[in-house]
PDB file of C-alpha atoms in Angstrom:
ATOM      1  CA  MET F1110    -119.114 -29.148 -46.961  1.00 47.00           C
ATOM      2  CA  ALA F1111    -116.729 -31.935 -48.657  1.00 48.00           C
ATOM      3  CA  GLU F1112    -113.749 -29.474 -47.499  1.00 49.00           C
ATOM      4  CA  SER F1113    -114.850 -30.047 -43.938  1.00 47.00           C
ATOM      5  CA  ASP F1114    -114.798 -33.754 -44.137  1.00 57.00           C
ATOM      6  CA  SER F1115    -111.231 -33.650 -45.176  1.00 75.00           C
ATOM      7  CA  ASN F1116    -110.251 -31.222 -42.550  1.00 85.00           C
ATOM      8  CA  PRO F1117    -111.475 -32.581 -38.637  1.00 79.00           C
ATOM      9  CA  ALA F1118    -110.349 -28.757 -37.493  1.00 78.00           C
ATOM     10  CA  ALA F1119    -112.810 -26.738 -39.560  1.00 78.00           C
ATOM     11  CA  ALA F1120    -115.545 -29.109 -39.032  1.00 73.00           C
ATOM     12  CA  ALA F1121    -114.874 -29.263 -34.905  1.00 70.00           C
ATOM     13  CA  THR F1122    -114.600 -25.376 -35.231  1.00 77.00           C
ATOM     14  CA  GLU F1123    -117.841 -24.986 -37.269  1.00 76.00           C
ATOM     15  CA  ARG F1124    -119.694 -27.390 -34.671  1.00 75.00           C
ATOM     16  CA  MET F1125    -117.855 -24.862 -31.745  1.00 73.00           C
ATOM     17  CA  ARG F1126    -119.858 -22.123 -33.566  1.00 76.00           C
ATOM     18  CA  VAL F1127    -122.845 -23.307 -33.888  1.00 71.00           C
ATOM     19  CA  ALA F1128    -123.021 -24.567 -30.564  1.00 69.00           C
ATOM     20  CA  GLY F1129    -121.931 -21.594 -29.137  1.00 71.00           C
ATOM     21  CA  SER F1130    -124.484 -19.884 -31.187  1.00 73.00           C
ATOM     22  CA  ALA F1131    -127.539 -22.250 -29.926  1.00 70.00           C
ATOM     23  CA  MET F1132    -126.349 -21.670 -26.049  1.00 72.00           C
ATOM     24  CA  THR F1133    -126.689 -18.046 -26.514  1.00 79.00           C
ATOM     25  CA  GLU F1134    -130.677 -18.791 -27.618  1.00 83.00           C
ATOM     26  CA  GLN F1135    -131.174 -21.093 -25.589  1.00 83.00           C
ATOM     27  CA  GLY F1136    -129.436 -18.707 -22.746  1.00 86.00           C
ATOM     28  CA  SER F1137    -132.267 -16.105 -23.864  1.00 90.00           C
ATOM     29  CA  GLN F1138    -135.000 -18.833 -23.982  1.00 94.00           C
ATOM     30  CA  LEU F1139    -134.075 -19.211 -20.333  1.00 94.00           C
ATOM     31  CA  GLY F1140    -133.769 -15.449 -19.247  1.00 94.00           C
ATOM     32  CA  LEU F1141    -137.141 -15.027 -20.606  1.00 96.00           C
ATOM     33  CA  THR F1142    -138.959 -18.144 -18.452  1.00 97.00           C
ATOM     34  CA  ILE F1143    -137.508 -16.680 -15.264  1.00 97.00           C
ATOM     35  CA  LEU F1144    -138.924 -13.329 -16.001  1.00 97.00           C
ATOM     36  CA  SER F1145    -142.012 -14.923 -16.556  1.00 98.00           C
ATOM     37  CA  GLN F1146    -142.018 -17.045 -13.790  1.00 98.00           C
ATOM     38  CA  ALA F1147    -140.791 -14.169 -11.522  1.00 98.00           C
ATOM     39  CA  GLU F1148    -143.800 -12.270 -12.881  1.00 98.00           C
ATOM     40  CA  ALA F1149    -146.327 -14.815 -12.012  1.00 98.00           C
ATOM     41  CA  ASN F1150    -145.203 -15.238  -8.443  1.00 98.00           C
ATOM     42  CA  THR F1151    -145.532 -11.304  -8.593  1.00 98.00           C
ATOM     43  CA  GLN F1152    -148.749 -11.052  -9.575  1.00 98.00           C
ATOM     44  CA  GLU F1153    -149.789 -14.008  -6.802  1.00 98.00           C
ATOM     45  CA  ALA F1154    -148.472 -12.393  -3.896  1.00 98.00           C
ATOM     46  CA  PHE F1155    -150.252  -8.853  -4.664  1.00 98.00           C
ATOM     47  CA  ARG F1156    -153.211 -10.940  -5.281  1.00 98.00           C
ATOM     48  CA  ALA F1157    -152.962 -12.879  -1.946  1.00 98.00           C
ATOM     49  CA  MET F1158    -152.466  -9.464  -0.283  1.00 98.00           C
ATOM     50  CA  ARG F1159    -154.982  -7.917  -1.672  1.00 98.00           C
ATOM     51  CA  ALA F1160    -156.972 -11.067  -0.460  1.00 98.00           C
ATOM     52  CA  ALA F1161    -155.578 -10.377   2.982  1.00 98.00           C
ATOM     53  CA  ALA F1162    -155.950  -6.928   2.927  1.00 98.00           C
ATOM     54  CA  GLN F1163    -160.229  -7.442   2.206  1.00 98.00           C
ATOM     55  CA  ALA F1164    -160.161 -10.240   4.712  1.00 98.00           C
ATOM     56  CA  SER F1165    -163.172  -9.597   7.000  1.00 97.00           C
ATOM     57  CA  ASP F1166    -161.064 -10.959  10.240  1.00 98.00           C
ATOM     58  CA  LEU F1167    -157.868 -12.842  11.468  1.00 98.00           C
ATOM     59  CA  ASN F1168    -158.764 -16.407  10.693  1.00 98.00           C
ATOM     60  CA  GLU F1169    -159.358 -15.578   7.264  1.00 98.00           C
ATOM     61  CA  VAL F1170    -156.132 -13.791   7.036  1.00 98.00           C
ATOM     62  CA  MET F1171    -154.556 -16.271   8.196  1.00 98.00           C
ATOM     63  CA  ARG F1172    -156.238 -19.070   5.026  1.00 98.00           C
ATOM     64  CA  ILE F1173    -155.492 -16.716   2.783  1.00 98.00           C
ATOM     65  CA  GLN F1174    -151.719 -16.936   4.003  1.00 98.00           C
ATOM     66  CA  SER F1175    -151.571 -20.263   4.473  1.00 98.00           C
ATOM     67  CA  ASP F1176    -153.016 -21.187   1.130  1.00 98.00           C
ATOM     68  CA  TYR F1177    -150.149 -18.496  -1.100  1.00 98.00           C
ATOM     69  CA  LEU F1178    -147.882 -20.663   0.965  1.00 98.00           C
ATOM     70  CA  ARG F1179    -149.193 -23.918  -0.281  1.00 98.00           C
ATOM     71  CA  ASP F1180    -149.520 -22.939  -3.881  1.00 98.00           C
ATOM     72  CA  GLN F1181    -146.024 -20.542  -3.902  1.00 98.00           C
ATOM     73  CA  GLY F1182    -144.200 -23.897  -2.584  1.00 98.00           C
ATOM     74  CA  ALA F1183    -145.624 -26.099  -5.581  1.00 98.00           C
ATOM     75  CA  ARG F1184    -145.550 -23.193  -7.826  1.00 98.00           C
ATOM     76  CA  SER F1185    -141.444 -22.875  -6.733  1.00 98.00           C
ATOM     77  CA  MET F1186    -141.147 -26.766  -7.585  1.00 98.00           C
ATOM     78  CA  ALA F1187    -142.987 -26.328 -10.419  1.00 98.00           C
ATOM     79  CA  GLN F1188    -140.912 -23.305 -11.479  1.00 98.00           C
ATOM     80  CA  ALA F1189    -137.614 -25.631 -10.803  1.00 98.00           C
ATOM     81  CA  ARG F1190    -138.178 -28.511 -12.040  1.00 98.00           C
ATOM     82  CA  GLU F1191    -138.806 -26.228 -15.514  1.00 97.00           C
ATOM     83  CA  VAL F1192    -135.923 -24.635 -15.233  1.00 96.00           C
ATOM     84  CA  SER F1193    -133.770 -27.649 -14.300  1.00 96.00           C
ATOM     85  CA  GLU F1194    -135.006 -29.237 -17.142  1.00 96.00           C
ATOM     86  CA  MET F1195    -134.317 -26.921 -19.841  1.00 93.00           C
ATOM     87  CA  ILE F1196    -131.097 -26.484 -18.154  1.00 92.00           C
ATOM     88  CA  ALA F1197    -130.059 -30.389 -19.112  1.00 93.00           C
ATOM     89  CA  ASN F1198    -131.977 -30.243 -22.381  1.00 91.00           C
ATOM     90  CA  PHE F1199    -129.550 -26.973 -22.879  1.00 87.00           C
ATOM     91  CA  GLY F1200    -126.575 -29.411 -22.058  1.00 85.00           C
ATOM     92  CA  ARG F1201    -127.210 -32.691 -23.848  1.00 87.00           C
ATOM     93  CA  ASN F1202    -127.844 -30.172 -27.238  1.00 83.00           C
ATOM     94  CA  ALA F1203    -124.533 -28.283 -26.573  1.00 78.00           C
ATOM     95  CA  ILE F1204    -122.181 -31.751 -25.901  1.00 82.00           C
ATOM     96  CA  GLY F1205    -124.429 -33.290 -28.935  1.00 80.00           C
ATOM     97  CA  GLN F1206    -123.574 -30.377 -31.627  1.00 74.00           C
ATOM     98  CA  MET F1207    -119.807 -30.195 -30.274  1.00 71.00           C
ATOM     99  CA  THR F1208    -119.604 -33.508 -30.877  1.00 77.00           C
ATOM    100  CA  GLY F1209    -121.303 -34.050 -34.188  1.00 72.00           C
ATOM    101  CA  ARG F1210    -124.080 -36.111 -32.836  1.00 71.00           C
ATOM    102  CA  ASN F1211    -127.117 -34.120 -31.929  1.00 58.00           C
TER     103      ASN F1211
END
């Protein structure tokens, strides 16, 4: 470690390597989060389709669709917020690691 303290280029290279490794791991986390969100959205869509198929009249179908669209809108906003927060944190962490301020 003392050698890297006296060699700024080596220290910067090591910080870049660590940051790159962290970005790879964080990218995997992001991908898994998006897959989980897509799975949840698909399950909810099928749940609504199943309920609509079993509805007794058109009013019930309309209510099911309305509920689904309202819930999906809220779900989409929460999912977008979650992904945005992850990306912002990844960026902060990467900058911190590259500058040595983490």
